[in-house]
PDB file of C-alpha atoms in Angstrom:
ATOM      1  CA  GLY A   1      74.376 -21.707 -37.719  1.00 66.00           C
ATOM      2  CA  ALA A   2      76.671 -24.716 -37.006  1.00 85.00           C
ATOM      3  CA  VAL A   3      77.103 -24.080 -33.298  1.00 91.00           C
ATOM      4  CA  VAL A   4      78.768 -26.709 -31.139  1.00 94.00           C
ATOM      5  CA  SER A   5      78.545 -26.378 -27.392  1.00 95.00           C
ATOM      6  CA  GLN A   6      81.026 -28.103 -25.085  1.00 97.00           C
ATOM      7  CA  HIS A   7      80.666 -28.400 -21.326  1.00 96.00           C
ATOM      8  CA  PRO A   8      82.318 -27.893 -18.936  1.00 97.00           C
ATOM      9  CA  SER A   9      84.880 -25.395 -20.157  1.00 96.00           C
ATOM     10  CA  TRP A  10      87.215 -26.138 -17.284  1.00 96.00           C
ATOM     11  CA  VAL A  11      87.369 -28.951 -14.756  1.00 97.00           C
ATOM     12  CA  ILE A  12      89.740 -29.852 -11.956  1.00 96.00           C
ATOM     13  CA  CYS A  13      89.626 -33.328 -10.489  1.00 95.00           C
ATOM     14  CA  LYS A  14      91.579 -35.556  -8.173  1.00 96.00           C
ATOM     15  CA  SER A  15      93.719 -38.355  -9.496  1.00 96.00           C
ATOM     16  CA  GLY A  16      91.724 -41.574  -9.821  1.00 96.00           C
ATOM     17  CA  THR A  17      88.351 -39.968 -10.411  1.00 96.00           C
ATOM     18  CA  SER A  18      86.355 -39.869 -13.636  1.00 96.00           C
ATOM     19  CA  VAL A  19      85.333 -36.814 -15.602  1.00 97.00           C
ATOM     20  CA  LYS A  20      82.606 -36.505 -18.223  1.00 97.00           C
ATOM     21  CA  ILE A  21      82.684 -33.923 -21.001  1.00 97.00           C
ATOM     22  CA  GLU A  22      79.613 -33.168 -23.114  1.00 97.00           C
ATOM     23  CA  CYS A  23      79.512 -32.038 -26.709  1.00 96.00           C
ATOM     24  CA  ARG A  24      76.275 -30.816 -28.257  1.00 95.00           C
ATOM     25  CA  SER A  25      75.377 -29.634 -31.738  1.00 93.00           C
ATOM     26  CA  LEU A  26      72.826 -26.887 -31.117  1.00 93.00           C
ATOM     27  CA  ASP A  27      71.400 -26.155 -34.531  1.00 90.00           C
ATOM     28  CA  PHE A  28      72.142 -29.177 -36.687  1.00 89.00           C
ATOM     29  CA  GLN A  29      72.134 -32.932 -36.468  1.00 89.00           C
ATOM     30  CA  ALA A  30      75.626 -34.305 -36.076  1.00 88.00           C
ATOM     31  CA  THR A  31      75.922 -37.714 -37.646  1.00 85.00           C
ATOM     32  CA  THR A  32      79.586 -37.787 -36.731  1.00 90.00           C
ATOM     33  CA  MET A  33      81.440 -36.283 -33.818  1.00 93.00           C
ATOM     34  CA  PHE A  34      85.168 -36.184 -33.222  1.00 94.00           C
ATOM     35  CA  TRP A  35      87.216 -35.872 -30.053  1.00 96.00           C
ATOM     36  CA  TYR A  36      90.631 -34.238 -30.055  1.00 96.00           C
ATOM     37  CA  ARG A  37      93.298 -33.613 -27.480  1.00 96.00           C
ATOM     38  CA  GLN A  38      95.628 -30.636 -27.603  1.00 95.00           C
ATOM     39  CA  PHE A  39      98.689 -30.162 -25.430  1.00 93.00           C
ATOM     40  CA  PRO A  40     100.081 -26.648 -24.865  1.00 91.00           C
ATOM     41  CA  LYS A  41     101.475 -25.039 -27.999  1.00 89.00           C
ATOM     42  CA  GLN A  42     100.791 -28.146 -30.043  1.00 93.00           C
ATOM     43  CA  SER A  43      98.380 -29.097 -32.772  1.00 94.00           C
ATOM     44  CA  LEU A  44      95.125 -31.020 -32.434  1.00 94.00           C
ATOM     45  CA  MET A  45      95.443 -34.788 -32.234  1.00 93.00           C
ATOM     46  CA  LEU A  46      92.413 -36.877 -33.117  1.00 93.00           C
ATOM     47  CA  MET A  47      91.506 -39.334 -30.377  1.00 95.00           C
ATOM     48  CA  ALA A  48      88.377 -40.961 -31.742  1.00 94.00           C
ATOM     49  CA  THR A  49      85.494 -40.676 -34.159  1.00 92.00           C
ATOM     50  CA  SER A  50      81.950 -41.486 -33.147  1.00 90.00           C
ATOM     51  CA  ASN A  51      78.879 -42.036 -35.252  1.00 86.00           C
ATOM     52  CA  GLU A  52      75.426 -41.812 -33.743  1.00 82.00           C
ATOM     53  CA  GLY A  53      74.258 -45.159 -32.449  1.00 80.00           C
ATOM     54  CA  SER A  54      77.483 -47.057 -33.023  1.00 83.00           C
ATOM     55  CA  LYS A  55      80.764 -47.675 -31.249  1.00 86.00           C
ATOM     56  CA  ALA A  56      83.492 -45.104 -31.523  1.00 91.00           C
ATOM     57  CA  THR A  57      86.571 -45.690 -33.636  1.00 92.00           C
ATOM     58  CA  TYR A  58      89.728 -44.915 -31.701  1.00 94.00           C
ATOM     59  CA  GLU A  59      93.032 -43.747 -33.122  1.00 93.00           C
ATOM     60  CA  GLN A  60      96.113 -45.830 -32.601  1.00 92.00           C
ATOM     61  CA  GLY A  61      97.524 -45.415 -29.125  1.00 93.00           C
ATOM     62  CA  VAL A  62      94.290 -44.136 -27.555  1.00 95.00           C
ATOM     63  CA  GLU A  63      92.941 -46.438 -24.835  1.00 93.00           C
ATOM     64  CA  LYS A  64      89.257 -47.046 -25.434  1.00 92.00           C
ATOM     65  CA  ASP A  65      88.700 -48.264 -21.886  1.00 94.00           C
ATOM     66  CA  LYS A  66      90.149 -45.078 -20.490  1.00 95.00           C
ATOM     67  CA  PHE A  67      88.430 -42.636 -22.831  1.00 96.00           C
ATOM     68  CA  LEU A  68      84.823 -43.768 -23.037  1.00 95.00           C
ATOM     69  CA  ILE A  69      82.814 -42.186 -25.819  1.00 94.00           C
ATOM     70  CA  ASN A  70      79.055 -42.284 -26.154  1.00 90.00           C
ATOM     71  CA  HIS A  71      77.084 -40.840 -29.056  1.00 88.00           C
ATOM     72  CA  ALA A  72      73.532 -41.718 -28.139  1.00 81.00           C
ATOM     73  CA  SER A  73      71.759 -39.043 -30.158  1.00 89.00           C
ATOM     74  CA  LEU A  74      72.311 -36.876 -33.210  1.00 89.00           C
ATOM     75  CA  THR A  75      73.028 -33.872 -31.017  1.00 92.00           C
ATOM     76  CA  LEU A  76      75.022 -35.228 -28.098  1.00 93.00           C
ATOM     77  CA  SER A  77      78.295 -37.037 -27.610  1.00 94.00           C
ATOM     78  CA  THR A  78      80.114 -37.514 -24.324  1.00 95.00           C
ATOM     79  CA  LEU A  79      83.734 -38.279 -23.483  1.00 97.00           C
ATOM     80  CA  THR A  80      84.450 -39.795 -20.074  1.00 97.00           C
ATOM     81  CA  VAL A  81      88.027 -39.834 -18.857  1.00 97.00           C
ATOM     82  CA  THR A  82      88.126 -42.726 -16.413  1.00 96.00           C
ATOM     83  CA  SER A  83      90.575 -42.984 -13.530  1.00 96.00           C
ATOM     84  CA  ALA A  84      92.188 -39.734 -14.536  1.00 96.00           C
ATOM     85  CA  HIS A  85      95.872 -39.152 -13.833  1.00 95.00           C
ATOM     86  CA  PRO A  86      97.980 -35.984 -14.040  1.00 96.00           C
ATOM     87  CA  GLU A  87      99.277 -36.995 -17.473  1.00 95.00           C
ATOM     88  CA  ASP A  88      95.679 -36.819 -18.735  1.00 96.00           C
ATOM     89  CA  SER A  89      95.671 -33.084 -18.066  1.00 96.00           C
ATOM     90  CA  SER A  90      95.104 -31.442 -21.435  1.00 96.00           C
ATOM     91  CA  PHE A  91      92.715 -29.416 -23.573  1.00 96.00           C
ATOM     92  CA  TYR A  92      89.986 -31.668 -24.966  1.00 97.00           C
ATOM     93  CA  ILE A  93      88.038 -30.430 -27.974  1.00 97.00           C
ATOM     94  CA  CYS A  94      85.075 -31.945 -29.755  1.00 96.00           C
ATOM     95  CA  SER A  95      83.854 -31.284 -33.258  1.00 95.00           C
ATOM     96  CA  ALA A  96      80.720 -32.233 -35.113  1.00 93.00           C
ATOM     97  CA  SER A  97      79.776 -32.699 -38.730  1.00 89.00           C
ATOM     98  CA  SER A  98      76.527 -33.406 -40.506  1.00 83.00           C
ATOM     99  CA  GLY A  99      76.118 -34.927 -43.925  1.00 70.00           C
ATOM    100  CA  ASN A 100      79.458 -33.693 -45.197  1.00 67.00           C
ATOM    101  CA  LYS A 101      81.926 -35.295 -42.850  1.00 58.00           C
ATOM    102  CA  ASN A 102      84.778 -33.208 -44.161  1.00 74.00           C
ATOM    103  CA  ILE A 103      83.390 -30.006 -42.634  1.00 87.00           C
ATOM    104  CA  GLN A 104      83.839 -30.008 -38.882  1.00 90.00           C
ATOM    105  CA  TYR A 105      82.629 -27.394 -36.447  1.00 92.00           C
ATOM    106  CA  PHE A 106      84.436 -27.229 -33.138  1.00 94.00           C
ATOM    107  CA  GLY A 107      83.368 -26.709 -29.580  1.00 95.00           C
ATOM    108  CA  ALA A 108      85.140 -24.248 -27.306  1.00 95.00           C
ATOM    109  CA  GLY A 109      87.144 -26.985 -25.596  1.00 96.00           C
ATOM    110  CA  THR A 110      87.475 -28.304 -22.065  1.00 97.00           C
ATOM    111  CA  ARG A 111      90.575 -27.764 -20.015  1.00 97.00           C
ATOM    112  CA  LEU A 112      91.125 -30.739 -17.729  1.00 97.00           C
ATOM    113  CA  SER A 113      93.501 -30.464 -14.808  1.00 96.00           C
ATOM    114  CA  VAL A 114      94.125 -33.628 -12.799  1.00 96.00           C
ATOM    115  CA  LEU A 115      95.716 -33.077  -9.403  1.00 95.00           C
TER     116      LEU A 115
ATOM    117  CA  GLY B   1      98.791 -41.670 -44.491  1.00 79.00           C
ATOM    118  CA  GLU B   2      98.396 -37.955 -44.978  1.00 84.00           C
ATOM    119  CA  ASN B   3     101.017 -35.589 -43.577  1.00 91.00           C
ATOM    120  CA  VAL B   4     100.574 -31.821 -43.434  1.00 95.00           C
ATOM    121  CA  GLU B   5     103.437 -29.439 -42.886  1.00 97.00           C
ATOM    122  CA  GLN B   6     102.869 -25.797 -42.001  1.00 98.00           C
ATOM    123  CA  HIS B   7     105.194 -22.796 -42.108  1.00 97.00           C
ATOM    124  CA  PRO B   8     106.142 -20.539 -40.504  1.00 97.00           C
ATOM    125  CA  SER B   9     105.602 -21.536 -36.889  1.00 97.00           C
ATOM    126  CA  THR B  10     105.488 -17.887 -35.838  1.00 98.00           C
ATOM    127  CA  LEU B  11     104.780 -14.761 -37.854  1.00 98.00           C
ATOM    128  CA  SER B  12     104.895 -11.163 -36.705  1.00 98.00           C
ATOM    129  CA  VAL B  13     103.567  -8.397 -38.944  1.00 97.00           C
ATOM    130  CA  GLN B  14     102.761  -4.728 -38.618  1.00 98.00           C
ATOM    131  CA  GLU B  15      99.116  -3.765 -38.565  1.00 97.00           C
ATOM    132  CA  GLY B  16      97.909  -3.174 -42.099  1.00 97.00           C
ATOM    133  CA  ASP B  17     100.480  -5.481 -43.687  1.00 97.00           C
ATOM    134  CA  SER B  18      99.651  -8.830 -45.270  1.00 98.00           C
ATOM    135  CA  ALA B  19     100.319 -12.236 -43.746  1.00 98.00           C
ATOM    136  CA  VAL B  20     100.856 -15.476 -45.635  1.00 98.00           C
ATOM    137  CA  ILE B  21     100.882 -18.954 -44.127  1.00 98.00           C
ATOM    138  CA  LYS B  22     101.800 -21.967 -46.232  1.00 98.00           C
ATOM    139  CA  CYS B  23     100.998 -25.663 -45.956  1.00 98.00           C
ATOM    140  CA  THR B  24     102.014 -28.712 -47.935  1.00 97.00           C
ATOM    141  CA  TYR B  25     100.314 -32.086 -47.954  1.00 96.00           C
ATOM    142  CA  SER B  26     101.465 -35.505 -49.013  1.00 94.00           C
ATOM    143  CA  ASP B  27      98.334 -37.388 -50.143  1.00 91.00           C
ATOM    144  CA  SER B  28      97.342 -36.416 -53.670  1.00 90.00           C
ATOM    145  CA  ALA B  29      93.861 -37.844 -53.015  1.00 89.00           C
ATOM    146  CA  SER B  30      93.090 -35.171 -50.407  1.00 91.00           C
ATOM    147  CA  ASN B  31      90.389 -32.864 -51.684  1.00 91.00           C
ATOM    148  CA  TYR B  32      89.307 -30.606 -48.820  1.00 92.00           C
ATOM    149  CA  PHE B  33      91.501 -27.986 -47.163  1.00 95.00           C
ATOM    150  CA  PRO B  34      90.114 -25.870 -44.317  1.00 95.00           C
ATOM    151  CA  TRP B  35      91.812 -23.181 -42.277  1.00 97.00           C
ATOM    152  CA  TYR B  36      91.064 -22.656 -38.601  1.00 97.00           C
ATOM    153  CA  LYS B  37      91.758 -19.758 -36.256  1.00 97.00           C
ATOM    154  CA  GLN B  38      92.280 -20.578 -32.599  1.00 96.00           C
ATOM    155  CA  GLU B  39      92.369 -17.920 -29.934  1.00 95.00           C
ATOM    156  CA  LEU B  40      93.913 -18.613 -26.551  1.00 91.00           C
ATOM    157  CA  GLY B  41      91.841 -21.033 -24.490  1.00 89.00           C
ATOM    158  CA  LYS B  42      89.212 -21.498 -27.194  1.00 92.00           C
ATOM    159  CA  GLY B  43      88.326 -24.064 -29.792  1.00 93.00           C
ATOM    160  CA  PRO B  44      89.298 -23.710 -33.468  1.00 95.00           C
ATOM    161  CA  GLN B  45      87.034 -21.583 -35.632  1.00 94.00           C
ATOM    162  CA  LEU B  46      86.641 -22.358 -39.319  1.00 93.00           C
ATOM    163  CA  ILE B  47      87.562 -19.213 -41.244  1.00 96.00           C
ATOM    164  CA  ILE B  48      87.778 -20.417 -44.832  1.00 96.00           C
ATOM    165  CA  ASP B  49      88.035 -23.650 -46.777  1.00 94.00           C
ATOM    166  CA  ILE B  50      88.737 -24.759 -50.318  1.00 94.00           C
ATOM    167  CA  ARG B  51      88.086 -27.899 -52.322  1.00 91.00           C
ATOM    168  CA  SER B  52      90.367 -29.428 -54.901  1.00 88.00           C
ATOM    169  CA  ASN B  53      88.237 -28.356 -57.854  1.00 87.00           C
ATOM    170  CA  VAL B  54      88.938 -24.700 -57.087  1.00 85.00           C
ATOM    171  CA  GLY B  55      92.252 -22.851 -57.255  1.00 92.00           C
ATOM    172  CA  GLU B  56      91.411 -19.824 -55.160  1.00 95.00           C
ATOM    173  CA  LYS B  57      88.726 -18.632 -52.779  1.00 95.00           C
ATOM    174  CA  LYS B  58      88.303 -15.254 -51.166  1.00 96.00           C
ATOM    175  CA  ASP B  59      86.219 -13.921 -48.282  1.00 95.00           C
ATOM    176  CA  GLN B  60      86.782 -10.233 -47.563  1.00 96.00           C
ATOM    177  CA  ARG B  61      90.343  -9.925 -46.190  1.00 97.00           C
ATOM    178  CA  ILE B  62      91.010 -13.653 -46.247  1.00 98.00           C
ATOM    179  CA  ALA B  63      91.923 -15.756 -49.248  1.00 98.00           C
ATOM    180  CA  VAL B  64      93.164 -19.276 -49.793  1.00 98.00           C
ATOM    181  CA  THR B  65      95.010 -20.604 -52.817  1.00 97.00           C
ATOM    182  CA  LEU B  66      95.539 -24.210 -53.787  1.00 96.00           C
ATOM    183  CA  ASN B  67      98.144 -25.723 -56.076  1.00 96.00           C
ATOM    184  CA  LYS B  68      97.219 -29.390 -56.570  1.00 93.00           C
ATOM    185  CA  THR B  69     100.234 -30.159 -58.706  1.00 94.00           C
ATOM    186  CA  ALA B  70     102.647 -28.956 -56.061  1.00 95.00           C
ATOM    187  CA  LYS B  71     100.384 -30.142 -53.235  1.00 95.00           C
ATOM    188  CA  HIS B  72     100.438 -26.932 -51.323  1.00 96.00           C
ATOM    189  CA  PHE B  73      97.903 -24.370 -50.205  1.00 97.00           C
ATOM    190  CA  SER B  74      98.236 -20.976 -48.577  1.00 98.00           C
ATOM    191  CA  LEU B  75      96.269 -18.592 -46.406  1.00 98.00           C
ATOM    192  CA  HIS B  76      96.495 -14.898 -47.217  1.00 98.00           C
ATOM    193  CA  ILE B  77      95.300 -12.230 -44.804  1.00 98.00           C
ATOM    194  CA  THR B  78      95.365  -8.667 -46.084  1.00 97.00           C
ATOM    195  CA  GLU B  79      95.132  -5.430 -44.102  1.00 97.00           C
ATOM    196  CA  THR B  80      95.875  -7.281 -40.883  1.00 98.00           C
ATOM    197  CA  GLN B  81      94.380  -6.042 -37.640  1.00 97.00           C
ATOM    198  CA  PRO B  82      95.401  -6.723 -34.008  1.00 96.00           C
ATOM    199  CA  GLU B  83      92.339  -8.954 -33.595  1.00 96.00           C
ATOM    200  CA  ASP B  84      93.775 -11.249 -36.265  1.00 97.00           C
ATOM    201  CA  SER B  85      96.418 -12.269 -33.718  1.00 98.00           C
ATOM    202  CA  ALA B  86      95.861 -15.967 -32.973  1.00 97.00           C
ATOM    203  CA  VAL B  87      97.110 -19.421 -33.891  1.00 97.00           C
ATOM    204  CA  TYR B  88      96.127 -20.566 -37.363  1.00 98.00           C
ATOM    205  CA  PHE B  89      95.917 -24.222 -38.382  1.00 98.00           C
ATOM    206  CA  CYS B  90      95.642 -25.671 -41.844  1.00 98.00           C
ATOM    207  CA  ALA B  91      94.197 -29.133 -42.406  1.00 96.00           C
ATOM    208  CA  ALA B  92      93.624 -31.612 -45.184  1.00 94.00           C
ATOM    209  CA  SER B  93      91.197 -34.457 -45.678  1.00 89.00           C
ATOM    210  CA  GLY B  94      89.557 -36.589 -48.304  1.00 78.00           C
ATOM    211  CA  GLY B  95      92.326 -39.031 -49.063  1.00 66.00           C
ATOM    212  CA  GLY B  96      92.803 -42.701 -48.327  1.00 61.00           C
ATOM    213  CA  ASP B  97      90.646 -45.025 -46.273  1.00 57.00           C
ATOM    214  CA  SER B  98      89.756 -42.401 -43.678  1.00 61.00           C
ATOM    215  CA  SER B  99      88.660 -39.725 -46.097  1.00 62.00           C
ATOM    216  CA  TYR B 100      86.736 -37.737 -43.529  1.00 79.00           C
ATOM    217  CA  LYS B 101      89.540 -37.263 -41.034  1.00 87.00           C
ATOM    218  CA  LEU B 102      91.153 -33.856 -40.766  1.00 91.00           C
ATOM    219  CA  ILE B 103      94.931 -33.958 -40.596  1.00 91.00           C
ATOM    220  CA  PHE B 104      96.179 -30.744 -39.045  1.00 94.00           C
ATOM    221  CA  GLY B 105      99.338 -28.791 -39.591  1.00 96.00           C
ATOM    222  CA  SER B 106     101.448 -27.791 -36.617  1.00 96.00           C
ATOM    223  CA  GLY B 107     100.026 -24.275 -36.414  1.00 97.00           C
ATOM    224  CA  THR B 108     101.256 -20.725 -36.978  1.00 98.00           C
ATOM    225  CA  ARG B 109     101.221 -18.159 -34.222  1.00 97.00           C
ATOM    226  CA  LEU B 110     100.390 -14.828 -35.850  1.00 98.00           C
ATOM    227  CA  LEU B 111     101.105 -11.602 -34.003  1.00 98.00           C
ATOM    228  CA  VAL B 112      99.842  -8.350 -35.490  1.00 97.00           C
ATOM    229  CA  ARG B 113     101.680  -5.393 -33.968  1.00 96.00           C
ATOM    230  CA  PRO B 114      99.560  -2.233 -33.604  1.00 93.00           C
TER     231      PRO B 114
END
C-alpha cells in the first residue's frame, strides 16, 4: 500500500519551454501533496504544499508564478515549471499523505534538465 | 522554526557490522520522526518512524531511538548488508504553526563494504 507514482522520471527541455510533472497516489486518497526539489548531494527542500481543491502554499523564496501547482483531485497533483531555465535543472520529488499529514510517501522523482 | 542536524555525513562500515546515524532537532514541540532511505536517482523510501510517546522502535535489523529530553534520535542498522548502501535522511515534524511539514536533515551516505 501507499504507492505514489510520479511521471515522467526524466525530462529534457529547451530553455523557455514549460514542463509538467504528475504525481499520483495509486492506492489511497491524498488530501495533501508536497513538492520538493533536491540538488545533487543535498537534502530535500520543500517547495510547496497543496491540498485538494485549494491553492497551494509556497515556501519562502519559491515563485508561485513559475512553479504552478494544481491539485484537482484526491489522487493527482501536477507541478508545471514555466519558462524553464538551466538553473531550474534539478530533481523534483512529490510526496502524498492522507489523513495523517505527518506521514508522507514519496514518488520516485523527476530529473529535469533544461538546455 | 525547526532545525534538524544529522551526523555523520558519510559512514563506511564492513558488511555485518552495525551502523548508527544520529540527528538532533531544535523544536521541542516536534512529535514525529521518520527515517528515509534514498537510493541513487530514486525518491526517498520510508523505512521506520517513531512518535514522541515512544522511546524506541524496532523492525527487524532497523531500530530507532528517541531521547526527547536531549532532543535527539538515532537510526541503528545491525548486520549491515551491501544493499543497505544508500543515503539516509532523518526528519522531524509536528511542531509550530506548520506541524505537518517534514524538516529534513542533511543526509548520511552509508557505504557497506562487502
